[in-house]
Each structure stands twice: as C-alpha cells, then as structure tokens.
mmCIF file of C-alpha atoms in Angstrom:
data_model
loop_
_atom_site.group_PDB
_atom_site.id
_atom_site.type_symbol
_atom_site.label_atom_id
_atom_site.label_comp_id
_atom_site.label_asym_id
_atom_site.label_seq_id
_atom_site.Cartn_x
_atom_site.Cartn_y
_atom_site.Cartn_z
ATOM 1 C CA UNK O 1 -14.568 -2.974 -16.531
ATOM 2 C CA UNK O 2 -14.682 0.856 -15.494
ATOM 3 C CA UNK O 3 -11.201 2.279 -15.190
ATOM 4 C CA UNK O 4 -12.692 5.159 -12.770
ATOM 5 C CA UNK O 5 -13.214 1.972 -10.260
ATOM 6 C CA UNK O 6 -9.909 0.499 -10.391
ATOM 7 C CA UNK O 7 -8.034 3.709 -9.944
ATOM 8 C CA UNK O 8 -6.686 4.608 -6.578
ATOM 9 C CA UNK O 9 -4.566 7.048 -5.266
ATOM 10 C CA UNK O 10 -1.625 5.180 -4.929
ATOM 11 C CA UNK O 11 -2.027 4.345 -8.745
ATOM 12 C CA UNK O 12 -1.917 8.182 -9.205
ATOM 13 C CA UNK O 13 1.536 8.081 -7.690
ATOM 14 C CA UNK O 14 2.369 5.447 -10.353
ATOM 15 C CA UNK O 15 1.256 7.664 -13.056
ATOM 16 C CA UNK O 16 3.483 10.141 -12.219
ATOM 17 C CA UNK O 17 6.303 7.771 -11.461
ATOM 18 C CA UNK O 18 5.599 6.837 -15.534
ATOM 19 C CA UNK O 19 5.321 10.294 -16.549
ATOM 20 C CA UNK O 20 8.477 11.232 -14.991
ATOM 21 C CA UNK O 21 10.067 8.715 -16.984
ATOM 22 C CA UNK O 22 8.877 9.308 -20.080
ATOM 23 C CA UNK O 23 9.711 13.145 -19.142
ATOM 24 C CA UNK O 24 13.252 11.996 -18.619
ATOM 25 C CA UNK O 25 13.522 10.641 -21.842
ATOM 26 C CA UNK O 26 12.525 13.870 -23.484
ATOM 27 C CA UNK O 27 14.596 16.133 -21.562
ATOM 28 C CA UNK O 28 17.394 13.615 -22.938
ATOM 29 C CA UNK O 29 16.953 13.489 -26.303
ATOM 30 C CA UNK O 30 16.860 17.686 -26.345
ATOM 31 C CA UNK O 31 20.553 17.288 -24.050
ATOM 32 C CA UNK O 32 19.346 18.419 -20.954
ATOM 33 C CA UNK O 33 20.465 15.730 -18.759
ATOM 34 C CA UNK O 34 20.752 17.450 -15.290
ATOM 35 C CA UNK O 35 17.102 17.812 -15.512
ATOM 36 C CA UNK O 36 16.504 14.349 -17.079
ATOM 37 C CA UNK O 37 18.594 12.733 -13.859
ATOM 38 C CA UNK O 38 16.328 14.804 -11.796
ATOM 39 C CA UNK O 39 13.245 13.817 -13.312
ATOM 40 C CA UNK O 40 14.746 10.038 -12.760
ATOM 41 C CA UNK O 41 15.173 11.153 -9.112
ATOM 42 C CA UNK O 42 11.329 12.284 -8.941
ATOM 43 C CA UNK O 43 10.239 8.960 -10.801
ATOM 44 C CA UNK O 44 11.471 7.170 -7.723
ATOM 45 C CA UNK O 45 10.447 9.670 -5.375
ATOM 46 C CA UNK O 46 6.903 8.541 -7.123
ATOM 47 C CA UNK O 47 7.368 5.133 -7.101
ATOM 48 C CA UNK O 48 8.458 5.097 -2.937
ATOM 49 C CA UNK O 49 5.133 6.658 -2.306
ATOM 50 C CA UNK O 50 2.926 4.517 -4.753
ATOM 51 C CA UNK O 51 4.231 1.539 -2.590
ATOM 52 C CA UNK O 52 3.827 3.436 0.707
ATOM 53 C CA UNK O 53 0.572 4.647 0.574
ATOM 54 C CA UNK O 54 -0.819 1.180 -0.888
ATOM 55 C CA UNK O 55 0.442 -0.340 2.075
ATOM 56 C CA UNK O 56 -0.755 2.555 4.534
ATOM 57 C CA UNK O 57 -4.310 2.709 3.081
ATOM 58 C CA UNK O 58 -4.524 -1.004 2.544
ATOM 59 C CA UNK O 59 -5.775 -0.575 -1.265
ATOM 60 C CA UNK O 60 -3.083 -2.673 -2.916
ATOM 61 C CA UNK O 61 -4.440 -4.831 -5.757
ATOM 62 C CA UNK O 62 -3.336 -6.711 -8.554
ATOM 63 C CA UNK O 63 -4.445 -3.873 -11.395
ATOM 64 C CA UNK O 64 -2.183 -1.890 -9.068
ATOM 65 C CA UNK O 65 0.993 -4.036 -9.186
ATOM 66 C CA UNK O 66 0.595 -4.418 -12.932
ATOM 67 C CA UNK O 67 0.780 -0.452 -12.959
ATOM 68 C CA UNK O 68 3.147 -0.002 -10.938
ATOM 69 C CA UNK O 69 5.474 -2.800 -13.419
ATOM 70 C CA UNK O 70 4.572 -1.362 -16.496
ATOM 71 C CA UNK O 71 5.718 2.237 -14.741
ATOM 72 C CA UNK O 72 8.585 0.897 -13.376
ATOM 73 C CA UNK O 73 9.751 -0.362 -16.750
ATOM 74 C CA UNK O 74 9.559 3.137 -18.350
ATOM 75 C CA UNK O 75 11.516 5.324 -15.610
ATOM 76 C CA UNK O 76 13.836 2.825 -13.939
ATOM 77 C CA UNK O 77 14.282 0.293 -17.259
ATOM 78 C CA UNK O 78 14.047 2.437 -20.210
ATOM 79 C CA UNK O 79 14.911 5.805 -19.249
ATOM 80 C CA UNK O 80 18.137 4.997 -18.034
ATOM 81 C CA UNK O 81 18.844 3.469 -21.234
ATOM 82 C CA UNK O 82 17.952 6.181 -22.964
ATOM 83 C CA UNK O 83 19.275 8.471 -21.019
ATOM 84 C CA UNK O 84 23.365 7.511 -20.765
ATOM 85 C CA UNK O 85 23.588 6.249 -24.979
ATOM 86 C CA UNK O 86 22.378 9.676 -25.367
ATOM 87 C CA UNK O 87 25.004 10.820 -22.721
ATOM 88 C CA UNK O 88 27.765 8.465 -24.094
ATOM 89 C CA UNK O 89 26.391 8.344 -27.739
ATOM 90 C CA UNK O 90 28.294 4.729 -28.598
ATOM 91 C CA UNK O 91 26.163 2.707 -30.504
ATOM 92 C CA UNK O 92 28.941 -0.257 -29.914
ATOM 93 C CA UNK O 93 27.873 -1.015 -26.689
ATOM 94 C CA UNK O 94 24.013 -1.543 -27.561
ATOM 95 C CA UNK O 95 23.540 -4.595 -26.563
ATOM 96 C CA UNK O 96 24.726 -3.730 -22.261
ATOM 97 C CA UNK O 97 21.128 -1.419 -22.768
ATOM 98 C CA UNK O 98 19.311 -4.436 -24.392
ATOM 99 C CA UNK O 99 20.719 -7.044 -22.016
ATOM 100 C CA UNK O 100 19.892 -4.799 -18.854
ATOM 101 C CA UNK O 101 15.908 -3.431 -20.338
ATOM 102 C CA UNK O 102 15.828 -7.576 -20.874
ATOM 103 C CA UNK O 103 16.948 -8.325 -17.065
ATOM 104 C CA UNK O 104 14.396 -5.578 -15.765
ATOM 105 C CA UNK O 105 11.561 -7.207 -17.704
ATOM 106 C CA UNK O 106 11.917 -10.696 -16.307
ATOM 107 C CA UNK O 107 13.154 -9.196 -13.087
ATOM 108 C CA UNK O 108 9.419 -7.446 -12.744
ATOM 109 C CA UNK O 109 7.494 -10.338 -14.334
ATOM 110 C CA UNK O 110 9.280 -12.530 -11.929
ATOM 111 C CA UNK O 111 8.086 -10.188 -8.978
ATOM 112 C CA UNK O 112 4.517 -10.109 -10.507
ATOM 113 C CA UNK O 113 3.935 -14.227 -10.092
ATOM 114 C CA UNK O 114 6.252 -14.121 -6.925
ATOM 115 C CA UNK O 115 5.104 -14.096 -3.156
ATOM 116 C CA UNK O 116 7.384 -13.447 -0.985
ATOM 117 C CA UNK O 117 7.412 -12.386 2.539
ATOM 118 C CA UNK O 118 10.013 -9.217 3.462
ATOM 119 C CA UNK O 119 12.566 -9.129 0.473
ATOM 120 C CA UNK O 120 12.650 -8.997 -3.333
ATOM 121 C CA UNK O 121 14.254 -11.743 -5.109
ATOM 122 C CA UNK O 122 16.547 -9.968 -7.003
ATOM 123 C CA UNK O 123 17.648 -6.270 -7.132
ATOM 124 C CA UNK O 124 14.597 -4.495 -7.531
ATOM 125 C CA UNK O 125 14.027 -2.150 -10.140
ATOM 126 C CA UNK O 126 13.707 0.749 -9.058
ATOM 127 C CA UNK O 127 17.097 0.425 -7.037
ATOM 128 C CA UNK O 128 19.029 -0.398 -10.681
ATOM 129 C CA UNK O 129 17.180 3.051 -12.242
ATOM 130 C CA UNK O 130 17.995 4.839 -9.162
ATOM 131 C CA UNK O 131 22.014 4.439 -9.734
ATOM 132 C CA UNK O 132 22.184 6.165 -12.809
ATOM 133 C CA UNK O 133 21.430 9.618 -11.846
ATOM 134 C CA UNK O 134 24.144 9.202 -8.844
ATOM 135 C CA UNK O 135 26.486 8.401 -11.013
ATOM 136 C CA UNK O 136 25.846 11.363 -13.343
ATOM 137 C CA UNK O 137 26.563 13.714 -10.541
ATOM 138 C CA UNK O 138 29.429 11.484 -9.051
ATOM 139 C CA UNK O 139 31.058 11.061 -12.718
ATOM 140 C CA UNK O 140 29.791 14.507 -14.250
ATOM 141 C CA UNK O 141 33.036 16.080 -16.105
ATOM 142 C CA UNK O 142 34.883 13.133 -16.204
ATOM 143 C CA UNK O 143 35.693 10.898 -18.943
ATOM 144 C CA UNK O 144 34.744 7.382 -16.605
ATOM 145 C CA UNK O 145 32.212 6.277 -19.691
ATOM 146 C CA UNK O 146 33.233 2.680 -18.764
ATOM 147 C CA UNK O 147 32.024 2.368 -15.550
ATOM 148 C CA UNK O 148 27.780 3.377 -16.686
ATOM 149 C CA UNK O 149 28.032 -0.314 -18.955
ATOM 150 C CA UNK O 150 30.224 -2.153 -16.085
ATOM 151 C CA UNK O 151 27.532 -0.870 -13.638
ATOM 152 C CA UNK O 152 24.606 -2.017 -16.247
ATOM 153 C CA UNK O 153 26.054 -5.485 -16.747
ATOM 154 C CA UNK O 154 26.222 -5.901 -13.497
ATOM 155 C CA UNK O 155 22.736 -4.224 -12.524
ATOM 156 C CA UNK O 156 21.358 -7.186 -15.454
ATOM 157 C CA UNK O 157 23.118 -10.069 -13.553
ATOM 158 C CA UNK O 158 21.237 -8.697 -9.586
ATOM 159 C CA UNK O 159 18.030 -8.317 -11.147
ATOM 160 C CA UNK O 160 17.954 -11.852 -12.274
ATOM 161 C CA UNK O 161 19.915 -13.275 -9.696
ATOM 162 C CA UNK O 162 18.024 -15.140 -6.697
ATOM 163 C CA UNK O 163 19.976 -13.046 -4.046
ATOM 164 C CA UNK O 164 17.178 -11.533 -1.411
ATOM 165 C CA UNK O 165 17.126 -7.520 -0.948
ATOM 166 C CA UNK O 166 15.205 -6.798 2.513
ATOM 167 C CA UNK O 167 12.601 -4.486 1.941
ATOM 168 C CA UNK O 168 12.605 -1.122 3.231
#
C-alpha cells in the first residue's frame, strides 16, 4: 500500500497534533512546563483542524481516523501524564496516570468501532488533554496538587462513561 496515497492534508494536521505532543513531553522532562502546556494547547489547536478540514474537504477515511487515535493518544493521553508527575513528581499516585492513559485508550477504540450521529459517547479525548494546561495557568503558584488526580479520576470515569457530548 503506498503511504504517499493515503496521506491527506488533514492527516498533516494530525501529524502535527502528534508532534506537538511528543514536543510537550520533551519540554517537560527538561522543566519547561509553560511551554509544554502551550505545546498541549497547539496539539489541540491541530487536532480541531484535522477534524475540520476532513469534514470541509470531504476526505475523511478510515487510515485517517486511525491517525488521528493514535495522535490523540500521544498529546491528549500521554502527554498530560507526563507532563503533571513531572510537575507534581509523586510517584504514589501512579496508578490515577495509568487508570486515566487506560480510560483514553478504550475511550478512542470505542469511538473507532462506534457510529454515531452528532455526539461522542463519552468525553472525548481531546477535551480530557485540553484541561490540563488550564489548570496549570489557573493553579500555577499554588500548592492545589490534589485537584490535577481528582480531575484525572474523574476525566477516566467520562471517557468511559456512556454520557453523549454534542459535537461542536
């Protein structure tokens, strides 16, 4: 199968929503977490359009959905993750980052074999990813640790659940 022929330019978009991700992870690990928050920001930025010009151009596929999970799980799944036990740096709360990447995986496999008409069965990814950065700058210098893992167990239990979020 040539690659070059399954591409499209809303899969570009995906790309970068991935690479953002990934970018966010490395800004973390080196401590720079305004700019790995930002780069979280971006990731959705990218994944808005991915969806958006799919739609628009009428080129949306199933090689394209895959994508667009597999991107999804790196910026709005594991880059969060990453991101606040490197912000937080307590290893005795592990398993609320297991639990949620866990709940994101079967939230987007669910989506993959799902059709359904004008919502998402569960909170979508990409909205669960997008909450972390707001909270950075809504929490940034205090001490309110607790609420990133109350906000993470409860992100795990929406993404699962069977409650409909209208698409925008």
């Amino acid at each position: 199968m040539n690659i070059i022929k399954l591409l499209k330019i809303n899969n570009i978009f995906t790309l970068l929503n991935a690479t953002s991700g990934l970018l966010c992870i490395f800004f973390a690990i080196i401590g720079n977490f305004r700019i790995a928050v930002v780069l979280l920001i971006i990731a959705a930025f990218f994944d808005y359009f991915d969806g958006k010009s799919s739609r628009k151009r009428k080129i949306a596929n199933k090689f394209g959905k895959e994508l667009d999970s597999l991107a999804d799980i790196i910026s709005f799944g594991l880059a969060p993750c990453v991101f606040v036990f490197l912000l937080l740096k307590d290893i005795r709360f592990v398993w609320v980052y297991i639990l949620y990447l866990l709940a994101g995986l079967i939230r987007l496999a669910r989506f993959n074999i799902t059709k359904t008409g004008n919502y998402f069965e569960g909170m979508p990814m990409t909205v669960s990813g997008i909450v972390v950065p707001i909270l950075y700058f809504v929490l940034s210098g205090s001490n309110l640790s607790y609420i990133y893992y109350i906000y993470f167990i409860l992100a795990t239990f929406l993404m699962v659940s069977s409650i409909r979020f209208k698409k925008l």
